[in-house]
PDB file of C-alpha atoms in Angstrom:
ATOM      1  CA  MET A   1       0.000   0.000   0.000  1.00  0.00           C
ATOM      2  CA  LYS A   2       1.050   3.542  -0.760  1.00  0.00           C
ATOM      3  CA  LEU A   3      -0.109   6.568   1.170  1.00  0.00           C
ATOM      4  CA  ARG A   4      -1.021   9.349  -1.273  1.00  0.00           C
ATOM      5  CA  ILE A   5      -1.285  12.986  -0.182  1.00  0.00           C
ATOM      6  CA  HIS A   6      -2.528  15.860  -2.337  1.00  0.00           C
ATOM      7  CA  VAL A   7      -1.934  19.266  -0.722  1.00  0.00           C
ATOM      8  CA  CYS A   8      -4.662  21.728  -1.728  1.00  0.00           C
ATOM      9  CA  ASN A   9      -5.207  25.429  -1.034  1.00  0.00           C
ATOM     10  CA  ASN A  10      -8.771  25.086   0.280  1.00  0.00           C
ATOM     11  CA  ASP A  11     -11.806  22.813   0.682  1.00  0.00           C
ATOM     12  CA  GLN A  12     -13.115  23.573  -2.798  1.00  0.00           C
ATOM     13  CA  ASP A  13      -9.841  22.517  -4.434  1.00  0.00           C
ATOM     14  CA  ALA A  14      -9.777  19.368  -2.300  1.00  0.00           C
ATOM     15  CA  ASP A  15     -13.346  18.561  -3.388  1.00  0.00           C
ATOM     16  CA  LYS A  16     -12.285  18.936  -7.044  1.00  0.00           C
ATOM     17  CA  VAL A  17      -9.346  16.580  -6.486  1.00  0.00           C
ATOM     18  CA  ILE A  18     -11.657  13.993  -4.893  1.00  0.00           C
ATOM     19  CA  GLU A  19     -14.167  14.388  -7.727  1.00  0.00           C
ATOM     20  CA  GLY A  20     -11.430  13.936 -10.322  1.00  0.00           C
ATOM     21  CA  LEU A  21     -10.014  10.883  -8.588  1.00  0.00           C
ATOM     22  CA  ASN A  22     -13.419   9.244  -8.241  1.00  0.00           C
ATOM     23  CA  ALA A  23     -14.126   9.859 -11.950  1.00  0.00           C
ATOM     24  CA  ARG A  24     -11.211   7.629 -12.968  1.00  0.00           C
ATOM     25  CA  PRO A  25     -12.547   4.229 -14.079  1.00  0.00           C
ATOM     26  CA  ASN A  26      -9.856   2.167 -12.353  1.00  0.00           C
ATOM     27  CA  PHE A  27      -9.464   4.320  -9.242  1.00  0.00           C
ATOM     28  CA  ARG A  28      -9.277   2.249  -6.085  1.00  0.00           C
ATOM     29  CA  ALA A  29      -8.562   3.891  -2.767  1.00  0.00           C
ATOM     30  CA  LEU A  30      -8.903   3.064   0.893  1.00  0.00           C
ATOM     31  CA  ASN A  31      -9.800   5.684   3.471  1.00  0.00           C
ATOM     32  CA  LEU A  32     -10.151   8.570   0.982  1.00  0.00           C
ATOM     33  CA  ARG A  33     -10.650  11.696   3.066  1.00  0.00           C
ATOM     34  CA  LYS A  34      -9.918  15.389   3.484  1.00  0.00           C
ATOM     35  CA  ILE A  35      -7.669  16.348   6.361  1.00  0.00           C
ATOM     36  CA  ASP A  36      -6.931  19.869   7.550  1.00  0.00           C
ATOM     37  CA  ASP A  37      -3.551  21.053   8.773  1.00  0.00           C
ATOM     38  CA  TYR A  38      -4.449  20.440  12.432  1.00  0.00           C
ATOM     39  CA  HIS A  39      -4.616  16.673  11.901  1.00  0.00           C
ATOM     40  CA  LEU A  40      -1.716  16.170   9.482  1.00  0.00           C
ATOM     41  CA  VAL A  41       1.810  17.564   9.641  1.00  0.00           C
ATOM     42  CA  ILE A  42       4.137  17.506   6.639  1.00  0.00           C
ATOM     43  CA  ASN A  43       7.623  18.659   7.620  1.00  0.00           C
ATOM     44  CA  ASP A  44      10.415  19.133   5.080  1.00  0.00           C
ATOM     45  CA  HIS A  45      13.817  18.476   6.648  1.00  0.00           C
ATOM     46  CA  CYS A  46      15.766  18.912   3.369  1.00  0.00           C
ATOM     47  CA  GLY A  47      16.957  22.446   4.124  1.00  0.00           C
ATOM     48  CA  SER A  48      17.714  21.872   7.798  1.00  0.00           C
ATOM     49  CA  ILE A  49      17.408  18.762   9.922  1.00  0.00           C
ATOM     50  CA  ASP A  50      16.936  20.899  13.055  1.00  0.00           C
ATOM     51  CA  SER A  51      14.514  23.456  11.602  1.00  0.00           C
ATOM     52  CA  PRO A  52      12.115  21.835   9.117  1.00  0.00           C
ATOM     53  CA  ASP A  53       9.665  23.732   6.925  1.00  0.00           C
ATOM     54  CA  LEU A  54       5.983  22.991   7.576  1.00  0.00           C
ATOM     55  CA  LYS A  55       4.639  22.358   4.069  1.00  0.00           C
ATOM     56  CA  ASN A  56       0.901  22.118   4.707  1.00  0.00           C
ATOM     57  CA  LEU A  57       0.273  25.070   7.035  1.00  0.00           C
ATOM     58  CA  GLY A  58      -3.144  26.522   6.181  1.00  0.00           C
ATOM     59  CA  LYS A  59      -3.790  23.849   3.567  1.00  0.00           C
ATOM     60  CA  VAL A  60      -6.310  21.031   3.145  1.00  0.00           C
ATOM     61  CA  CYS A  61      -4.982  17.614   2.181  1.00  0.00           C
ATOM     62  CA  VAL A  62      -6.677  14.786   0.345  1.00  0.00           C
ATOM     63  CA  VAL A  63      -5.267  11.549   1.720  1.00  0.00           C
ATOM     64  CA  TYR A  64      -5.824   7.953   0.692  1.00  0.00           C
ATOM     65  CA  GLU A  65      -4.138   4.583   0.473  1.00  0.00           C
ATOM     66  CA  SER A  66      -3.741   2.841  -2.860  1.00  0.00           C
TER      67      SER A  66
END
């Protein structure tokens, strides 16, 4: 299983991503859901291991397993 995360600017964009995914004929996903930035943290440690960048602050993520 792969965990897939689409970072979106807002709820409307996330809804469009979900709609587009569900329109695919062979799309199979487990636990497809929208998650706001309070429930999911995406830190980027590439620039600094001690001071990561928070990539999804103020964003809405579409998350699912495939």
